[in-house]
Short mmCIF file of C-alpha atoms in Angstrom, two decimals:
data_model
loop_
_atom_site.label_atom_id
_atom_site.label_comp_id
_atom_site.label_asym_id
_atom_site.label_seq_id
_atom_site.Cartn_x
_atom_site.Cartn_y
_atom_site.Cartn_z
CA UNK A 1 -162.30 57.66 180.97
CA UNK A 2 -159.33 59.65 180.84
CA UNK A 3 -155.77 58.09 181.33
CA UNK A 4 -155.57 59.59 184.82
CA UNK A 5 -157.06 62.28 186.91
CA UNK A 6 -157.07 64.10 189.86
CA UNK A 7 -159.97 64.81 191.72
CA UNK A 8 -159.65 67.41 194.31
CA UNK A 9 -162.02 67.10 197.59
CA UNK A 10 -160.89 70.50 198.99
CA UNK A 11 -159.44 73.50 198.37
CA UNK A 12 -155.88 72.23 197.60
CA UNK A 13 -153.74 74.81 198.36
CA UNK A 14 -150.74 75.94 196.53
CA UNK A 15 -147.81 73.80 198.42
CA UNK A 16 -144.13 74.08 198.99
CA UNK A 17 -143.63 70.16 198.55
CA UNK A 18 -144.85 67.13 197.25
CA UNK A 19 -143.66 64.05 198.91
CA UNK A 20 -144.65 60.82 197.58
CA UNK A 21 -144.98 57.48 199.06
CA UNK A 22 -145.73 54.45 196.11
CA UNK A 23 -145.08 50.65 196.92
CA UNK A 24 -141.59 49.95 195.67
CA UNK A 25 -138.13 47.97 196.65
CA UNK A 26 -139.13 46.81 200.38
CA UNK A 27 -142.43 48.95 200.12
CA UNK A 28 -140.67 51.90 201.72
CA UNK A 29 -142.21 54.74 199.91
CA UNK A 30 -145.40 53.07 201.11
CA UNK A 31 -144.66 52.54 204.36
CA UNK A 32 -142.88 55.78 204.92
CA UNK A 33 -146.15 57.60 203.48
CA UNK A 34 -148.73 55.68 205.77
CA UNK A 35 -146.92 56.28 208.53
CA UNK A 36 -146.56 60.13 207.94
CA UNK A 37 -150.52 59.39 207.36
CA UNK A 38 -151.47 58.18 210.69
CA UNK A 39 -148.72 59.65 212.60
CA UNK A 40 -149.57 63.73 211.27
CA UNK A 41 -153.50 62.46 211.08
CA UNK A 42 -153.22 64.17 207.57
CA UNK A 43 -156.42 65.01 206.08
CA UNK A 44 -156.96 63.57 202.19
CA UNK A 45 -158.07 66.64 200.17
CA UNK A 46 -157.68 64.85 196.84
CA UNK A 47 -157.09 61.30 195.24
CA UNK A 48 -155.99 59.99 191.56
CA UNK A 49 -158.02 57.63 189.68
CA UNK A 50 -157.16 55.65 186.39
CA UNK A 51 -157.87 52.65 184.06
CA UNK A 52 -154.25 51.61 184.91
CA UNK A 53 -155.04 51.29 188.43
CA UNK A 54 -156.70 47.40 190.09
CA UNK A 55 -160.38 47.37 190.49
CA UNK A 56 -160.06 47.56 194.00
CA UNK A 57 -161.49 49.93 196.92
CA UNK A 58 -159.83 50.72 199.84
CA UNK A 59 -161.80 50.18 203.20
CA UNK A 60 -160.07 51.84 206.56
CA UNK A 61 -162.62 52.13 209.74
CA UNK A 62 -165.92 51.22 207.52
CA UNK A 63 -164.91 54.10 205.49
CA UNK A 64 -164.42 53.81 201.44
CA UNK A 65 -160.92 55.46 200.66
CA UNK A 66 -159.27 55.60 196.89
CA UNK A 67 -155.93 53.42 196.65
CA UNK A 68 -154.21 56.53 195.30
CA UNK A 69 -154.56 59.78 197.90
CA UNK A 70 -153.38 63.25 198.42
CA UNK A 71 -152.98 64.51 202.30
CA UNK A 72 -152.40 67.35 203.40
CA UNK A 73 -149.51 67.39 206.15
CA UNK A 74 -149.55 70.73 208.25
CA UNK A 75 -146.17 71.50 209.22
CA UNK A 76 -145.77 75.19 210.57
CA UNK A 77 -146.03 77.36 207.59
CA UNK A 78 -145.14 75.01 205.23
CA UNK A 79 -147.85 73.37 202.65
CA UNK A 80 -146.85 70.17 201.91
CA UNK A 81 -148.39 67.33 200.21
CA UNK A 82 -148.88 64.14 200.43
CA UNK A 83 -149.12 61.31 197.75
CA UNK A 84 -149.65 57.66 199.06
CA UNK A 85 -150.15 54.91 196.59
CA UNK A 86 -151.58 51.38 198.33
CA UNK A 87 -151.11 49.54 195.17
CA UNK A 88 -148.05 49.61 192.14
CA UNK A 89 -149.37 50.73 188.86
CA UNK A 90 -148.44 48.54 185.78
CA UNK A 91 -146.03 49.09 183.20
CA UNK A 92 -148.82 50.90 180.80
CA UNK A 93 -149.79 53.11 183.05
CA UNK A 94 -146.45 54.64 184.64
CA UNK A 95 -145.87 56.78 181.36
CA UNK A 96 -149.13 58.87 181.84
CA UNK A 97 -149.10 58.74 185.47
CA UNK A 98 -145.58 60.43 186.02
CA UNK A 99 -146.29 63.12 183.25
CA UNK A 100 -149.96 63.49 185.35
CA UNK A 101 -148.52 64.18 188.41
CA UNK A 102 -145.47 66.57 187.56
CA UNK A 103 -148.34 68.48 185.62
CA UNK A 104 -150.39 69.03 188.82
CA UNK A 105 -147.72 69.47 190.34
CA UNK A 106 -146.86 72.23 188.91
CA UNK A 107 -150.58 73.70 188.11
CA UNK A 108 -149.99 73.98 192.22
CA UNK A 109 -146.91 75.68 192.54
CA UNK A 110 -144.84 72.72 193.95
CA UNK A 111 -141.67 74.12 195.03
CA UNK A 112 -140.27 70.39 194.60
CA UNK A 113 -140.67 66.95 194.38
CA UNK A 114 -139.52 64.63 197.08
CA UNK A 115 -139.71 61.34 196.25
CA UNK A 116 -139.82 58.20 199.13
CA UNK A 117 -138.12 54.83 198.74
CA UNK A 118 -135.17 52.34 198.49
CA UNK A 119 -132.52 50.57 196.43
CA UNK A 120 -131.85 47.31 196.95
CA UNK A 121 -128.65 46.41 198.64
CA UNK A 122 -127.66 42.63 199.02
CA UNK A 123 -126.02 43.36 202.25
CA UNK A 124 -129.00 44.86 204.13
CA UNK A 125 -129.45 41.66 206.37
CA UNK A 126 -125.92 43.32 207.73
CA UNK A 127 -126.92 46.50 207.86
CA UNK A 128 -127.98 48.21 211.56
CA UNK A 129 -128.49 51.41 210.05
CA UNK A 130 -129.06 51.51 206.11
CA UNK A 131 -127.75 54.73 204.12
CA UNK A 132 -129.70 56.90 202.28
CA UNK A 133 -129.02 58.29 198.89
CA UNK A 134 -130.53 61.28 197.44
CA UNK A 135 -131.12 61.53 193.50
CA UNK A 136 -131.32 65.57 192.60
CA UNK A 137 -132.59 66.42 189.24
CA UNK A 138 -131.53 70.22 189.12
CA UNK A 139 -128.32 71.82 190.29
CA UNK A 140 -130.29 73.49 192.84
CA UNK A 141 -131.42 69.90 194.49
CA UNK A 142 -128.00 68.50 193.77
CA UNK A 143 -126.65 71.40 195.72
CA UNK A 144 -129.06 71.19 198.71
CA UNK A 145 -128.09 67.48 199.05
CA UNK A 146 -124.98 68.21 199.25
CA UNK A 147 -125.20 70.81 201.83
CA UNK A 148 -127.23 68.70 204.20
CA UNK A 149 -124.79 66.08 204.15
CA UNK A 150 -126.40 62.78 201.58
CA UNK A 151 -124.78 60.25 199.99
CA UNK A 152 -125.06 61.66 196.24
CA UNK A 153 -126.91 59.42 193.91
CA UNK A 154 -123.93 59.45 191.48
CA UNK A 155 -123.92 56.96 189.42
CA UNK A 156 -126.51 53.83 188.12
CA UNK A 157 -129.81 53.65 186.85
CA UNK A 158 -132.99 54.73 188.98
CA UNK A 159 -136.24 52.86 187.60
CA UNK A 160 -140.00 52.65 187.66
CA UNK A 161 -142.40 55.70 188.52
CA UNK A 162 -139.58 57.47 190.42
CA UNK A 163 -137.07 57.58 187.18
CA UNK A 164 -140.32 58.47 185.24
CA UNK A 165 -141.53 61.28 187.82
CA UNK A 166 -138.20 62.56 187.95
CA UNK A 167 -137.78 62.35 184.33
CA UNK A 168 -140.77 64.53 184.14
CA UNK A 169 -139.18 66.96 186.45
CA UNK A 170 -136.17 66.72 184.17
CA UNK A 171 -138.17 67.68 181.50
CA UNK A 172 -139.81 70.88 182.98
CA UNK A 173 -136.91 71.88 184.78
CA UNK A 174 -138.57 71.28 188.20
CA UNK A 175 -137.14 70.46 191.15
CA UNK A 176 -137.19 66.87 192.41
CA UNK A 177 -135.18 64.90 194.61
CA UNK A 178 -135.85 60.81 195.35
CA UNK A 179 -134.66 59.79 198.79
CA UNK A 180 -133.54 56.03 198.54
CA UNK A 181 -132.00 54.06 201.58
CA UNK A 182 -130.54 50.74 201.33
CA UNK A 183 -133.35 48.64 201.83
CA UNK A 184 -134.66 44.31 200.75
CA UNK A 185 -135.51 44.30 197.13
CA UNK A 186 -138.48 41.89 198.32
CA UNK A 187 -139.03 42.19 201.79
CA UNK A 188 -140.92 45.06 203.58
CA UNK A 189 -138.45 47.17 205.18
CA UNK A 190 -139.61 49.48 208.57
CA UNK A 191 -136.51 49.83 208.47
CA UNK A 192 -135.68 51.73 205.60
CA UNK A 193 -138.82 53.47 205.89
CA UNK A 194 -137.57 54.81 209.21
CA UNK A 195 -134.08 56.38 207.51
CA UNK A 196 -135.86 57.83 204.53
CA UNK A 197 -138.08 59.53 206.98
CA UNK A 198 -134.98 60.58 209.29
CA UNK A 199 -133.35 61.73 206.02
CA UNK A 200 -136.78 63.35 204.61
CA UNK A 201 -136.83 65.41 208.36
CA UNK A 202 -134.06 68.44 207.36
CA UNK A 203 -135.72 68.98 204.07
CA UNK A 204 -139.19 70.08 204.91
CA UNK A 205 -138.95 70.13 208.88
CA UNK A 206 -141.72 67.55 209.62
CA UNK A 207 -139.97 66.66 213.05
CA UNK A 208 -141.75 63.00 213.11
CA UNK A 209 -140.30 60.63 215.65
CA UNK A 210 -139.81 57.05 213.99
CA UNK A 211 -139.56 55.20 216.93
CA UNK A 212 -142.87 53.77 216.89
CA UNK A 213 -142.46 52.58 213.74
CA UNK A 214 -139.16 50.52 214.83
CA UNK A 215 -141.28 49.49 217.19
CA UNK A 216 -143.95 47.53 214.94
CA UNK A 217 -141.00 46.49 212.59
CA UNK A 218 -141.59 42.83 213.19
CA UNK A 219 -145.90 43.53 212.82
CA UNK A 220 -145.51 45.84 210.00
CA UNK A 221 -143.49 42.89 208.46
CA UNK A 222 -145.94 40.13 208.79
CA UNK A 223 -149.10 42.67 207.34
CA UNK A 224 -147.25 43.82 204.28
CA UNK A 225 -146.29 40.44 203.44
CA UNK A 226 -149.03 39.96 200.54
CA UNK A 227 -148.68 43.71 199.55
CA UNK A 228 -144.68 43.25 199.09
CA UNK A 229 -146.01 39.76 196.63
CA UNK A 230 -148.20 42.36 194.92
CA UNK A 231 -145.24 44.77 194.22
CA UNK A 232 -142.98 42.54 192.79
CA UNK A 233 -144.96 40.89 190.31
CA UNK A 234 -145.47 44.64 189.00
CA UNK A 235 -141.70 45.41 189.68
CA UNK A 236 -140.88 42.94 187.35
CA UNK A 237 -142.50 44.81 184.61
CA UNK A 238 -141.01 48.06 185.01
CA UNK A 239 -137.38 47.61 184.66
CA UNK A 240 -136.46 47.01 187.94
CA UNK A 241 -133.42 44.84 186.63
CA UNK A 242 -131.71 47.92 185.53
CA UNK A 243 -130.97 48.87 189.18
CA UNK A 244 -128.13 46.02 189.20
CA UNK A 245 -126.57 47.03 185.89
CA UNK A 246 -123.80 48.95 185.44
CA UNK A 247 -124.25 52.02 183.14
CA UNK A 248 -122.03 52.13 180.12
CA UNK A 249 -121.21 55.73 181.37
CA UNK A 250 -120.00 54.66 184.38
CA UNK A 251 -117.53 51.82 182.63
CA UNK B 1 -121.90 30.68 171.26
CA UNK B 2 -123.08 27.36 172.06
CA UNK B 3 -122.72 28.07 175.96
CA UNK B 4 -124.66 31.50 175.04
CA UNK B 5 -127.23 29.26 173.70
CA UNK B 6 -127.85 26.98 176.25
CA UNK B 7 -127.62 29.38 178.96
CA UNK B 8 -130.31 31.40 177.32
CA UNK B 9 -132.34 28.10 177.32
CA UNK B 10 -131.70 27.70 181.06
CA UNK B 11 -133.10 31.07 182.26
CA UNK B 12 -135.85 30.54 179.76
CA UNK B 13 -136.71 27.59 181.32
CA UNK B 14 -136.30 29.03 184.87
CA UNK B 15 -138.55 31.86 183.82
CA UNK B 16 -141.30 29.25 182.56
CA UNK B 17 -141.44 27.22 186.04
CA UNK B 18 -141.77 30.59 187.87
CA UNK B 19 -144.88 31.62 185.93
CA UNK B 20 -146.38 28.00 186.60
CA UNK B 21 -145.37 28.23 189.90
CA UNK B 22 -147.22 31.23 190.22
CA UNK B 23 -150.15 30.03 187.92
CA UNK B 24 -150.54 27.30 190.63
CA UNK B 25 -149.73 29.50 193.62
CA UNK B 26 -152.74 32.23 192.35
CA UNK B 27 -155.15 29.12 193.07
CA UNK B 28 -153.88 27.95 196.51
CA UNK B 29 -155.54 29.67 199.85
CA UNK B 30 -153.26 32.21 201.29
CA UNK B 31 -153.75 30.83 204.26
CA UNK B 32 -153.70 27.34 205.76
CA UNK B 33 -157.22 27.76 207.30
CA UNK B 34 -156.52 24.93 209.67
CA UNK B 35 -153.20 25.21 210.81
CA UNK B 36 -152.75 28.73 210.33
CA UNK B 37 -149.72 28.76 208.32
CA UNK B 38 -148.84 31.19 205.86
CA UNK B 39 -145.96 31.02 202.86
CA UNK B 40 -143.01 33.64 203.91
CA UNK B 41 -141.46 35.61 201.43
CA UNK B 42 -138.48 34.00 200.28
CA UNK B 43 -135.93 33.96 197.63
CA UNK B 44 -133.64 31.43 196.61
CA UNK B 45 -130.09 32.45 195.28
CA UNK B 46 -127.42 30.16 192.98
CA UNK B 47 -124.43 30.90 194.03
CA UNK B 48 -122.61 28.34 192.20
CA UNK B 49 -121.69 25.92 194.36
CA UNK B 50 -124.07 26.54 196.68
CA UNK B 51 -127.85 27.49 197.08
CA UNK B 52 -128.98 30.19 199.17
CA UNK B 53 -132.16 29.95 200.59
CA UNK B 54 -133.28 33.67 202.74
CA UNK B 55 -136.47 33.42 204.50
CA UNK B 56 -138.39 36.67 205.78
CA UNK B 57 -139.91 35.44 209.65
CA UNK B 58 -140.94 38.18 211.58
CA UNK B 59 -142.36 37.73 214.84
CA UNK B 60 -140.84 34.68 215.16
CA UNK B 61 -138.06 33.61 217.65
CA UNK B 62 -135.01 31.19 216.56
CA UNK B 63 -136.27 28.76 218.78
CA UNK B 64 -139.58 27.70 217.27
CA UNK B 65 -137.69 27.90 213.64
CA UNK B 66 -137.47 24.44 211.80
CA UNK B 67 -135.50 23.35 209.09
CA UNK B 68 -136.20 19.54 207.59
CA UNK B 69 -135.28 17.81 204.51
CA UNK B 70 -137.93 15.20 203.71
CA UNK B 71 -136.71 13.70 200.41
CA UNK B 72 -136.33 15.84 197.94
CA UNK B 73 -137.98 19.01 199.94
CA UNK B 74 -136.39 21.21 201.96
CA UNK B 75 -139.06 22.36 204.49
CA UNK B 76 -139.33 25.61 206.62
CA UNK B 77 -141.87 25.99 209.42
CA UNK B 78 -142.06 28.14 211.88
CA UNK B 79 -144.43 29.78 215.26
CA UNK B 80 -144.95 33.27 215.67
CA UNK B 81 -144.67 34.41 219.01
CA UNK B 82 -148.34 35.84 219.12
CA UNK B 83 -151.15 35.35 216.36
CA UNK B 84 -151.14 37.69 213.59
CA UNK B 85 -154.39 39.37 214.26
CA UNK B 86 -156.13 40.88 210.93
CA UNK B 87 -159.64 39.49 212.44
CA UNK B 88 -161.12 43.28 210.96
CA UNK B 89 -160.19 41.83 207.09
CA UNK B 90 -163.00 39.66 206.14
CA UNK B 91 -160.85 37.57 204.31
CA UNK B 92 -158.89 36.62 207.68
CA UNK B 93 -162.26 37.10 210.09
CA UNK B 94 -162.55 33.31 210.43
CA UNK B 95 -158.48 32.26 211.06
CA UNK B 96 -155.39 33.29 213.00
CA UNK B 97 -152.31 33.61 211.20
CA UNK B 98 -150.02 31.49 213.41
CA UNK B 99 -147.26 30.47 211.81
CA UNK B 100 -145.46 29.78 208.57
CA UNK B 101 -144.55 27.04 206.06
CA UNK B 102 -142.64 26.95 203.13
CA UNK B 103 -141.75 23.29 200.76
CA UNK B 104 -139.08 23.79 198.48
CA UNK B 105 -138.53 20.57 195.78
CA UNK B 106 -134.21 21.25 196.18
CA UNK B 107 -132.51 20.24 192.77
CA UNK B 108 -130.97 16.53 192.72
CA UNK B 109 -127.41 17.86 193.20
CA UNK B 110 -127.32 19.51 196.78
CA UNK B 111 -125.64 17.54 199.53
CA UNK B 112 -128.24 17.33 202.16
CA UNK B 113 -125.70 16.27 205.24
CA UNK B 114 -123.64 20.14 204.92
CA UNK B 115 -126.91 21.84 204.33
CA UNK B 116 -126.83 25.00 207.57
CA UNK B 117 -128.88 27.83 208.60
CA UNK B 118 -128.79 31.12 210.90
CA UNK B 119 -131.11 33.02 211.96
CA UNK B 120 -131.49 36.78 212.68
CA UNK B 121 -133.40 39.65 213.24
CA UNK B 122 -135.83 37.06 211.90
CA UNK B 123 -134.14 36.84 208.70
CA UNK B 124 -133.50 32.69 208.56
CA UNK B 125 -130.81 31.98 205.79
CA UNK B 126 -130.14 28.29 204.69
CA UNK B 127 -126.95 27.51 202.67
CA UNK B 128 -127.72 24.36 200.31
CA UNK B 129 -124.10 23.52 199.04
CA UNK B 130 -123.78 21.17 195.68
CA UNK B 131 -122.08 18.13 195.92
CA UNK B 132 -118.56 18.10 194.00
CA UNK B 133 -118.52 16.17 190.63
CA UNK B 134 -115.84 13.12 191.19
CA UNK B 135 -114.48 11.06 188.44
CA UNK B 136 -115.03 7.35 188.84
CA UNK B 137 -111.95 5.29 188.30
CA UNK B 138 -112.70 3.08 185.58
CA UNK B 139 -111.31 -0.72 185.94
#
């Protein structure tokens, strides 16, 4: 079996964006992504499969799913994409993953990569309304955050798939841009979810309204609560730790 | 260098009790069948001369938090204000998640009559402080 693959379901169309979704700091990639899911009823045309991934099945509505799908989000002559991840992947399987992805990616003419989650902030239990940074990779991303009005990633380290994914971008001179709000290293965070996805609105127009998901803050917290145990045993492996350190560069 | 030394010791340590910890932890139930208590996530913070202790309790309100020392535990529990419902999860068919409980052993150092906790937005925080070293006059 090969490292990792993508098995397409449908006719996946050439798209303008691919916005991904993976459990991370206070699981808001993941619940950002879901929520887009079952709030846009976006159809899965594809899903990713790999060694590197559990040995686990999704089941939603007596219904097998993959733990690693692409949707497709309609959104007014837009083609956007849609990667949700239930599960973290382990440390040996980031590298390929990342480099996996940004090639498909591109093989479908995505215009860029947007990139769902959080960094940790120790002052989030204080926080009504948590910032949200954007990470560019080109000038062209840099310059588009800048003009619709985000905190700059400027300095620090970004870790785990993201830095990876964006690496790739790096690499291929794509364009990708990770949207992180101030979120709980290690508790789900609605949210967070709900500012990324406030944030994620001006880029690609989605117009989703996250007051439902405010709403279930509280029940969203409870469910997630062995999924957020499961991320953090695989956050520990992925260099996580650099997020608190101080970059020589920036000394 | 020596300080280097044993602090490197220390974490090592630390870092050996959280993987039996979890060792243990991957054998335990998730949930408390009968009572219908769950572990929260939590995470515990040194802060020198104190402990922080920050509990994550949604759907719970203040007043059915509570906070016990019994010996050398410090002891969370708490209601939810309606069952968590997951009855569609095999796994959880057969039990309501009700509440949750969380024992922590608390090091021999932490003076137990100062120990104090808020609550909010269903975040519970406990502050653990240490009890200050004294010199005993010698005779």
């Amino acid at each position: 079996m090969k490292d990792w693959s993508v098995y397409e379901l449908k006719d996946v169309p050439q798209a303008d964006y691919l916005v991904v979704g993976m459990p991370d700091v206070g699981l808001v990639g993941l619940i950002a992504s879901t929520y887009l899911v079952r709030t846009l009823n976006a159809e899965m045309v594809a899903y990713l499969d790999s060694p590197h991934l559990p040995p686990v099945l999704l089941y939603h509505e007596a219904q097998p799913y993959p733990v690693m799908r692409v949707h497709r989000i309609p959104a007014g002559g837009k083609e956007i994409l849609l990667l949700v991840s239930e599960v973290a992947i382990g440390a040996r399987g980031i590298y390929a993953f990342a480099q996996h992805l940004v090639e498909w990616s591109r093989s479908k003419g995505v215009g860029r990569l947007l990139l769902l989650g959080g960094v940790p902030s120790p002052q989030r239990m204080k926080l009504e309304k948590p910032a949200v940074y954007g990470a560019g990779v080109t000038r062209d991303d840099v310059e588009l955050l800048e003009k619709s009005g985000f905190n700059l990633f400027r300095e620090g380290f970004v870790s785990g798939p993201y830095a990876l994914i964006l690496k790739e971008c790096y690499m291929r001179s794509m364009k990708g841009i990770a949207l992180l709000a101030e979120s709980f290293l290690n508790y789900p965070d609605p949210g967070a979810a709900a500012a990324v996805l406030t944030a994620l609105d001006p880029l690609v127009g989605l117009k989703v309204s996250v007051e439902p998901l405010l709403e279930q803050e509280e029940e969203i917290r409870a469910r997630l609560r062995e999924t957020m145990k499961r991320t953090m045993e695989a956050m520990r492996e992925t260099g996580k730790a650099y997020e608190f350190t101080v970059p020589a560069m920036y000394v | 260098m020596e300080e280097w030394f044993e602090e490197s010791f220390r974490e090592l340590r630390r870092e050996l009790r959280r993987l039996m910890r979890e060792v243990e932890k991957f054998f335990e139930p998730v949930v408390d069948a009968e009572r219908g208590e769950v572990e929260p996530l939590y995470e515990v913070i040194d802060a020198g001369d104190r402990i922080l202790v920050r509990v994550d309790l949604p759907k719970v309100d203040k007043e059915s938090v509570e906070v016990s020392v019994i010996g050398n535990k410090l002891v969370v529990k708490a209601s939810m204000r309606e069952p968590l419902r997951l009855c569609d999860l095999p796994y959880y068919a057969r039990c309501e998640v009700t509440g949750y409980k969380l024992e922590l052993e608390m090091p021999l150092d932490i003076d137990t009559e100062k120990i104090q906790a808020t609550f909010r937005s269903g975040y519970l925080e406990i502050t653990l402080p240490r009890k200050k070293a004294y010199r005993v006059k010698v005779e």
